[in-house]
PDB file of C-alpha atoms in Angstrom:
ATOM      1  CA  GLY A 413     -77.244  -4.463  37.370  1.00  0.00           C
ATOM      2  CA  GLN A 414     -76.055  -1.301  39.070  1.00  0.00           C
ATOM      3  CA  GLN A 415     -77.521  -0.280  42.402  1.00  0.00           C
ATOM      4  CA  LEU A 416     -76.677   2.678  44.590  1.00  0.00           C
ATOM      5  CA  ASN A 417     -75.285   2.136  48.045  1.00  0.00           C
ATOM      6  CA  GLN A 418     -78.035   2.984  50.480  1.00  0.00           C
ATOM      7  CA  SER A 419     -77.726   2.839  54.270  1.00  0.00           C
ATOM      8  CA  PRO A 420     -78.844   1.748  56.711  1.00  0.00           C
ATOM      9  CA  GLN A 421     -80.333  -1.455  55.238  1.00  0.00           C
ATOM     10  CA  SER A 422     -83.038  -1.493  57.954  1.00  0.00           C
ATOM     11  CA  MET A 423     -84.058   0.504  60.977  1.00  0.00           C
ATOM     12  CA  PHE A 424     -86.213  -0.217  64.001  1.00  0.00           C
ATOM     13  CA  ILE A 425     -87.291   2.986  65.711  1.00  0.00           C
ATOM     14  CA  GLN A 426     -89.811   4.173  68.152  1.00  0.00           C
ATOM     15  CA  GLU A 427     -92.691   6.451  67.223  1.00  0.00           C
ATOM     16  CA  GLY A 428     -91.657  10.050  67.523  1.00  0.00           C
ATOM     17  CA  GLU A 429     -88.018   9.475  66.708  1.00  0.00           C
ATOM     18  CA  ASP A 430     -86.204  11.113  63.820  1.00  0.00           C
ATOM     19  CA  VAL A 431     -84.808   8.990  60.984  1.00  0.00           C
ATOM     20  CA  SER A 432     -81.915   9.542  58.664  1.00  0.00           C
ATOM     21  CA  MET A 433     -80.844   7.505  55.655  1.00  0.00           C
ATOM     22  CA  ASN A 434     -78.420   8.184  52.801  1.00  0.00           C
ATOM     23  CA  CYS A 435     -77.417   7.126  49.417  1.00  0.00           C
ATOM     24  CA  THR A 436     -74.048   7.215  47.641  1.00  0.00           C
ATOM     25  CA  SER A 437     -72.986   6.596  44.103  1.00  0.00           C
ATOM     26  CA  SER A 438     -69.790   6.396  42.153  1.00  0.00           C
ATOM     27  CA  SER A 439     -71.503   8.240  39.297  1.00  0.00           C
ATOM     28  CA  ILE A 440     -72.799  11.763  39.004  1.00  0.00           C
ATOM     29  CA  PHE A 441     -76.532  12.285  38.725  1.00  0.00           C
ATOM     30  CA  ASN A 442     -78.608  15.230  37.539  1.00  0.00           C
ATOM     31  CA  THR A 443     -81.545  14.403  39.701  1.00  0.00           C
ATOM     32  CA  TRP A 444     -82.058  12.541  42.927  1.00  0.00           C
ATOM     33  CA  LEU A 445     -85.459  11.099  43.830  1.00  0.00           C
ATOM     34  CA  TRP A 446     -86.691   9.498  47.028  1.00  0.00           C
ATOM     35  CA  TYR A 447     -89.509   6.912  46.908  1.00  0.00           C
ATOM     36  CA  LYS A 448     -91.411   4.916  49.516  1.00  0.00           C
ATOM     37  CA  GLN A 449     -92.785   1.511  48.657  1.00  0.00           C
ATOM     38  CA  ASP A 450     -95.409  -0.379  50.576  1.00  0.00           C
ATOM     39  CA  PRO A 451     -95.670  -4.209  50.218  1.00  0.00           C
ATOM     40  CA  GLY A 452     -97.134  -5.272  46.842  1.00  0.00           C
ATOM     41  CA  GLU A 453     -97.367  -1.705  45.559  1.00  0.00           C
ATOM     42  CA  GLY A 454     -95.267   0.516  43.300  1.00  0.00           C
ATOM     43  CA  PRO A 455     -92.886   3.137  44.704  1.00  0.00           C
ATOM     44  CA  VAL A 456     -94.518   6.460  45.551  1.00  0.00           C
ATOM     45  CA  LEU A 457     -92.471   9.600  44.866  1.00  0.00           C
ATOM     46  CA  LEU A 458     -91.748  11.524  48.065  1.00  0.00           C
ATOM     47  CA  ILE A 459     -89.200  14.201  47.085  1.00  0.00           C
ATOM     48  CA  ALA A 460     -87.308  15.230  43.943  1.00  0.00           C
ATOM     49  CA  LEU A 461     -84.061  17.117  43.960  1.00  0.00           C
ATOM     50  CA  TYR A 462     -82.649  18.875  40.854  1.00  0.00           C
ATOM     51  CA  LYS A 463     -79.641  20.944  41.943  1.00  0.00           C
ATOM     52  CA  ALA A 464     -76.409  20.126  43.739  1.00  0.00           C
ATOM     53  CA  GLY A 465     -76.703  21.404  47.284  1.00  0.00           C
ATOM     54  CA  GLU A 466     -80.502  21.699  47.114  1.00  0.00           C
ATOM     55  CA  LEU A 467     -82.353  21.080  50.362  1.00  0.00           C
ATOM     56  CA  THR A 468     -86.054  20.321  50.013  1.00  0.00           C
ATOM     57  CA  SER A 469     -88.773  19.614  52.497  1.00  0.00           C
ATOM     58  CA  ASN A 470     -92.104  17.887  52.161  1.00  0.00           C
ATOM     59  CA  GLY A 471     -93.934  17.903  55.452  1.00  0.00           C
ATOM     60  CA  ARG A 472     -91.891  15.886  57.900  1.00  0.00           C
ATOM     61  CA  LEU A 473     -89.475  14.813  55.177  1.00  0.00           C
ATOM     62  CA  THR A 474     -86.316  16.689  54.241  1.00  0.00           C
ATOM     63  CA  ALA A 475     -83.901  15.651  51.576  1.00  0.00           C
ATOM     64  CA  GLN A 476     -80.628  17.052  50.243  1.00  0.00           C
ATOM     65  CA  PHE A 477     -78.807  16.734  46.951  1.00  0.00           C
ATOM     66  CA  GLY A 478     -75.134  16.412  47.732  1.00  0.00           C
ATOM     67  CA  ILE A 479     -72.626  18.958  46.472  1.00  0.00           C
ATOM     68  CA  THR A 480     -70.621  16.344  44.616  1.00  0.00           C
ATOM     69  CA  ARG A 481     -73.839  15.195  42.906  1.00  0.00           C
ATOM     70  CA  LYS A 482     -72.914  11.641  43.997  1.00  0.00           C
ATOM     71  CA  ASP A 483     -74.928  11.435  47.194  1.00  0.00           C
ATOM     72  CA  SER A 484     -78.221  12.334  48.855  1.00  0.00           C
ATOM     73  CA  PHE A 485     -79.845  11.990  52.236  1.00  0.00           C
ATOM     74  CA  LEU A 486     -83.414  11.776  53.504  1.00  0.00           C
ATOM     75  CA  ASN A 487     -84.527  12.749  56.994  1.00  0.00           C
ATOM     76  CA  ILE A 488     -87.930  11.931  58.524  1.00  0.00           C
ATOM     77  CA  SER A 489     -88.818  13.810  61.625  1.00  0.00           C
ATOM     78  CA  ALA A 490     -91.130  12.665  64.391  1.00  0.00           C
ATOM     79  CA  SER A 491     -91.851   9.289  62.822  1.00  0.00           C
ATOM     80  CA  ILE A 492     -95.388   7.818  62.930  1.00  0.00           C
ATOM     81  CA  PRO A 493     -96.592   4.241  62.301  1.00  0.00           C
ATOM     82  CA  SER A 494     -97.625   4.950  58.701  1.00  0.00           C
ATOM     83  CA  ASP A 495     -93.999   5.730  57.910  1.00  0.00           C
ATOM     84  CA  VAL A 496     -93.344   1.979  57.914  1.00  0.00           C
ATOM     85  CA  GLY A 497     -92.183   0.804  54.494  1.00  0.00           C
ATOM     86  CA  ILE A 498     -89.103   0.567  52.267  1.00  0.00           C
ATOM     87  CA  TYR A 499     -87.494   3.793  51.168  1.00  0.00           C
ATOM     88  CA  PHE A 500     -85.507   3.964  47.942  1.00  0.00           C
ATOM     89  CA  CYS A 501     -83.247   6.608  46.626  1.00  0.00           C
ATOM     90  CA  ALA A 502     -82.922   6.852  42.835  1.00  0.00           C
ATOM     91  CA  GLY A 503     -80.491   8.787  40.648  1.00  0.00           C
ATOM     92  CA  GLN A 504     -81.512  10.048  37.254  1.00  0.00           C
ATOM     93  CA  GLY A 505     -78.763  10.247  34.671  1.00  0.00           C
ATOM     94  CA  THR A 506     -77.223  13.046  32.711  1.00  0.00           C
ATOM     95  CA  GLY A 507     -78.219  13.896  29.189  1.00  0.00           C
ATOM     96  CA  THR A 508     -81.625  12.800  27.908  1.00  0.00           C
ATOM     97  CA  ALA A 509     -81.760   9.470  29.617  1.00  0.00           C
ATOM     98  CA  SER A 510     -84.748   8.929  31.941  1.00  0.00           C
ATOM     99  CA  LYS A 511     -83.322   5.691  33.321  1.00  0.00           C
ATOM    100  CA  LEU A 512     -83.444   5.615  37.094  1.00  0.00           C
ATOM    101  CA  THR A 513     -80.760   3.833  39.053  1.00  0.00           C
ATOM    102  CA  PHE A 514     -82.097   2.704  42.381  1.00  0.00           C
ATOM    103  CA  GLY A 515     -80.567   2.295  45.815  1.00  0.00           C
ATOM    104  CA  THR A 516     -80.767  -1.002  47.719  1.00  0.00           C
ATOM    105  CA  GLY A 517     -83.518   0.290  49.970  1.00  0.00           C
ATOM    106  CA  THR A 518     -83.934   1.036  53.676  1.00  0.00           C
ATOM    107  CA  ARG A 519     -86.646  -0.912  55.443  1.00  0.00           C
ATOM    108  CA  LEU A 520     -88.169   1.211  58.203  1.00  0.00           C
ATOM    109  CA  GLN A 521     -90.117  -0.288  61.041  1.00  0.00           C
ATOM    110  CA  VAL A 522     -91.774   1.916  63.678  1.00  0.00           C
ATOM    111  CA  THR A 523     -92.765   0.664  67.075  1.00  0.00           C
ATOM    112  CA  LEU A 524     -95.258   2.350  69.339  1.00  0.00           C
TER     113      LEU A 524
ATOM    114  CA  LYS B1366    -105.996  12.839  37.645  1.00  0.00           C
ATOM    115  CA  ALA B1367    -105.744   9.082  37.502  1.00  0.00           C
ATOM    116  CA  GLY B1368    -102.420   7.480  38.211  1.00  0.00           C
ATOM    117  CA  VAL B1369    -100.489   4.932  36.265  1.00  0.00           C
ATOM    118  CA  THR B1370    -102.425   1.743  35.756  1.00  0.00           C
ATOM    119  CA  GLN B1371    -101.058  -1.708  35.065  1.00  0.00           C
ATOM    120  CA  THR B1372    -102.780  -4.871  34.067  1.00  0.00           C
ATOM    121  CA  PRO B1373    -102.991  -7.563  35.120  1.00  0.00           C
ATOM    122  CA  ARG B1374    -101.963  -7.144  38.759  1.00  0.00           C
ATOM    123  CA  TYR B1375    -101.070 -10.784  39.205  1.00  0.00           C
ATOM    124  CA  LEU B1376    -100.087 -13.452  36.714  1.00  0.00           C
ATOM    125  CA  ILE B1377     -98.930 -17.085  36.961  1.00  0.00           C
ATOM    126  CA  LYS B1378     -97.234 -18.633  33.961  1.00  0.00           C
ATOM    127  CA  THR B1379     -95.316 -21.769  33.222  1.00  0.00           C
ATOM    128  CA  ARG B1380     -91.659 -21.946  32.074  1.00  0.00           C
ATOM    129  CA  GLY B1381     -91.411 -21.560  28.287  1.00  0.00           C
ATOM    130  CA  GLN B1382     -94.591 -19.579  27.907  1.00  0.00           C
ATOM    131  CA  GLN B1383     -94.741 -15.938  26.947  1.00  0.00           C
ATOM    132  CA  VAL B1384     -96.445 -13.067  28.675  1.00  0.00           C
ATOM    133  CA  THR B1385     -97.646  -9.536  27.835  1.00  0.00           C
ATOM    134  CA  LEU B1386     -98.052  -6.842  30.437  1.00  0.00           C
ATOM    135  CA  SER B1387     -99.838  -3.559  29.924  1.00  0.00           C
ATOM    136  CA  CYS B1388     -99.334  -0.065  31.255  1.00  0.00           C
ATOM    137  CA  SER B1389    -101.411   3.090  30.875  1.00  0.00           C
ATOM    138  CA  PRO B1390     -99.564   6.225  31.852  1.00  0.00           C
ATOM    139  CA  ILE B1391    -100.914   9.284  33.608  1.00  0.00           C
ATOM    140  CA  SER B1392    -103.046  11.322  31.215  1.00  0.00           C
ATOM    141  CA  GLY B1393    -100.773  13.674  29.256  1.00  0.00           C
ATOM    142  CA  HIS B1394     -97.613  11.777  30.047  1.00  0.00           C
ATOM    143  CA  ARG B1395     -95.819  10.532  26.975  1.00  0.00           C
ATOM    144  CA  SER B1396     -92.774   8.748  28.369  1.00  0.00           C
ATOM    145  CA  VAL B1397     -93.116   5.216  29.821  1.00  0.00           C
ATOM    146  CA  SER B1398     -90.334   3.246  31.484  1.00  0.00           C
ATOM    147  CA  TRP B1399     -90.349  -0.355  32.680  1.00  0.00           C
ATOM    148  CA  TYR B1400     -88.529  -1.752  35.626  1.00  0.00           C
ATOM    149  CA  GLN B1401     -88.075  -5.264  37.138  1.00  0.00           C
ATOM    150  CA  GLN B1402     -87.968  -5.649  40.887  1.00  0.00           C
ATOM    151  CA  THR B1403     -86.647  -8.837  42.522  1.00  0.00           C
ATOM    152  CA  PRO B1404     -85.424  -9.430  46.087  1.00  0.00           C
ATOM    153  CA  GLY B1405     -81.934 -10.282  44.823  1.00  0.00           C
ATOM    154  CA  GLN B1406     -81.353  -7.553  42.200  1.00  0.00           C
ATOM    155  CA  GLY B1407     -83.607  -4.805  43.455  1.00  0.00           C
ATOM    156  CA  LEU B1408     -85.143  -2.441  40.961  1.00  0.00           C
ATOM    157  CA  GLN B1409     -83.558  -2.709  37.516  1.00  0.00           C
ATOM    158  CA  PHE B1410     -84.344  -0.625  34.449  1.00  0.00           C
ATOM    159  CA  LEU B1411     -85.690  -2.518  31.461  1.00  0.00           C
ATOM    160  CA  PHE B1412     -86.465   0.081  28.786  1.00  0.00           C
ATOM    161  CA  GLU B1413     -88.016   3.434  28.072  1.00  0.00           C
ATOM    162  CA  TYR B1414     -90.401   4.566  25.401  1.00  0.00           C
ATOM    163  CA  PHE B1415     -91.364   7.962  24.118  1.00  0.00           C
ATOM    164  CA  SER B1416     -93.517   8.718  21.084  1.00  0.00           C
ATOM    165  CA  GLU B1417     -93.627   5.009  20.172  1.00  0.00           C
ATOM    166  CA  THR B1418     -89.846   4.795  20.056  1.00  0.00           C
ATOM    167  CA  GLN B1419     -87.541   2.978  22.407  1.00  0.00           C
ATOM    168  CA  ARG B1420     -85.075   5.553  23.721  1.00  0.00           C
ATOM    169  CA  ASN B1421     -83.127   3.606  26.233  1.00  0.00           C
ATOM    170  CA  LYS B1422     -82.622  -0.074  27.112  1.00  0.00           C
ATOM    171  CA  GLY B1423     -81.243  -1.808  30.162  1.00  0.00           C
ATOM    172  CA  ASN B1424     -79.090  -4.933  30.321  1.00  0.00           C
ATOM    173  CA  PHE B1425     -81.757  -7.564  29.816  1.00  0.00           C
ATOM    174  CA  PRO B1426     -81.792 -10.360  27.242  1.00  0.00           C
ATOM    175  CA  GLY B1427     -83.705 -10.078  23.965  1.00  0.00           C
ATOM    176  CA  ARG B1428     -86.550 -12.133  25.404  1.00  0.00           C
ATOM    177  CA  PHE B1429     -87.666  -8.873  27.013  1.00  0.00           C
ATOM    178  CA  SER B1430     -89.295  -6.506  24.543  1.00  0.00           C
ATOM    179  CA  GLY B1431     -91.738  -3.674  24.588  1.00  0.00           C
ATOM    180  CA  ARG B1432     -93.698  -1.230  22.498  1.00  0.00           C
ATOM    181  CA  GLN B1433     -95.637   1.960  22.848  1.00  0.00           C
ATOM    182  CA  PHE B1434     -98.821   2.950  21.075  1.00  0.00           C
ATOM    183  CA  SER B1435     -99.904   6.286  19.756  1.00  0.00           C
ATOM    184  CA  ASN B1436    -102.011   6.969  22.861  1.00  0.00           C
ATOM    185  CA  SER B1437     -98.809   6.465  25.004  1.00  0.00           C
ATOM    186  CA  ARG B1438    -100.020   3.126  26.453  1.00  0.00           C
ATOM    187  CA  SER B1439     -97.207   0.615  26.582  1.00  0.00           C
ATOM    188  CA  GLU B1440     -96.828  -3.135  26.684  1.00  0.00           C
ATOM    189  CA  MET B1441     -93.926  -5.313  27.539  1.00  0.00           C
ATOM    190  CA  ASN B1442     -93.487  -8.882  26.450  1.00  0.00           C
ATOM    191  CA  VAL B1443     -91.362 -11.689  27.855  1.00  0.00           C
ATOM    192  CA  SER B1444     -90.992 -14.745  25.673  1.00  0.00           C
ATOM    193  CA  THR B1445     -89.744 -18.144  26.701  1.00  0.00           C
ATOM    194  CA  LEU B1446     -90.242 -17.478  30.352  1.00  0.00           C
ATOM    195  CA  GLU B1447     -87.655 -18.679  32.851  1.00  0.00           C
ATOM    196  CA  LEU B1448     -88.096 -19.218  36.629  1.00  0.00           C
ATOM    197  CA  GLY B1449     -85.765 -16.187  37.246  1.00  0.00           C
ATOM    198  CA  ASP B1450     -88.288 -13.922  35.478  1.00  0.00           C
ATOM    199  CA  SER B1451     -90.544 -14.129  38.489  1.00  0.00           C
ATOM    200  CA  ALA B1452     -90.657 -10.517  39.679  1.00  0.00           C
ATOM    201  CA  LEU B1453     -92.713  -7.433  40.257  1.00  0.00           C
ATOM    202  CA  TYR B1454     -92.734  -5.521  36.910  1.00  0.00           C
ATOM    203  CA  LEU B1455     -93.235  -1.817  37.359  1.00  0.00           C
ATOM    204  CA  CYS B1456     -94.140   0.814  34.863  1.00  0.00           C
ATOM    205  CA  ALA B1457     -93.417   4.527  35.403  1.00  0.00           C
ATOM    206  CA  SER B1458     -94.581   7.510  33.445  1.00  0.00           C
ATOM    207  CA  SER B1459     -93.289  11.014  33.093  1.00  0.00           C
ATOM    208  CA  SER B1460     -94.424  14.019  31.039  1.00  0.00           C
ATOM    209  CA  LEU B1461     -91.350  13.983  28.864  1.00  0.00           C
ATOM    210  CA  PRO B1462     -88.152  11.974  28.699  1.00  0.00           C
ATOM    211  CA  GLY B1463     -84.940  13.336  30.035  1.00  0.00           C
ATOM    212  CA  GLY B1464     -83.282  13.595  33.400  1.00  0.00           C
ATOM    213  CA  VAL B1465     -85.384  16.374  34.895  1.00  0.00           C
ATOM    214  CA  TYR B1466     -88.835  14.963  34.799  1.00  0.00           C
ATOM    215  CA  GLU B1467     -90.238  13.090  37.734  1.00  0.00           C
ATOM    216  CA  GLN B1468     -91.295   9.526  37.206  1.00  0.00           C
ATOM    217  CA  TYR B1469     -94.512   8.128  38.751  1.00  0.00           C
ATOM    218  CA  PHE B1470     -94.960   4.433  39.203  1.00  0.00           C
ATOM    219  CA  GLY B1471     -97.916   2.136  38.783  1.00  0.00           C
ATOM    220  CA  PRO B1472     -98.772  -0.624  41.269  1.00  0.00           C
ATOM    221  CA  GLY B1473     -96.943  -3.255  39.257  1.00  0.00           C
ATOM    222  CA  THR B1474     -97.718  -6.670  37.855  1.00  0.00           C
ATOM    223  CA  ARG B1475     -96.573  -9.596  40.002  1.00  0.00           C
ATOM    224  CA  LEU B1476     -95.461 -12.362  37.657  1.00  0.00           C
ATOM    225  CA  THR B1477     -94.832 -15.807  38.976  1.00  0.00           C
ATOM    226  CA  VAL B1478     -93.199 -18.413  36.704  1.00  0.00           C
ATOM    227  CA  THR B1479     -93.579 -22.054  37.734  1.00  0.00           C
TER     228      THR B1479
END
């Protein structure tokens, strides 16, 4: 099945550092969503983006919907240990389809 | 407001058996989607239901089926289980279908096929 290209695949950072990850697609999406998943749990929605060029923040998280509608990035500032997990981007299609196409995931590990 | 609930959380089945998984969406949400998550393929869309009708279907064999009830609860069924069906099955709900409504996920059902 289709997956979006997400990078980096994994990151090891120190507490307090900023993190940046991005997602690219060959297809246009109407909505970009960013999720975080902890082991054995379902993805938790972090940020939703609805318009090309939109920049949205949620606490220490900032995400942008690319102008071309084919990419998005997520930044986490001043990382803390509870940021550990796998982050997924997801694109939601045009028209009336609710189907989400997910990225390959970025595994974030934070060291003290 | 309670989140999406899925039952059971864990399941072990034998090859050739069938299995039914259940999902209760967030109260007031009428759209339910199902996803399969495996280490090799990641998160893949299975199907979406709204008002008891399947609106969208992913690229999975006919052994995978689902339905939605009038109270928006949904079930998915996998018949003639194969080893490759071992996965985390996730259900997501949204208020309405369509590309502008956020989807919220349940904790998933971990299916192991032996």
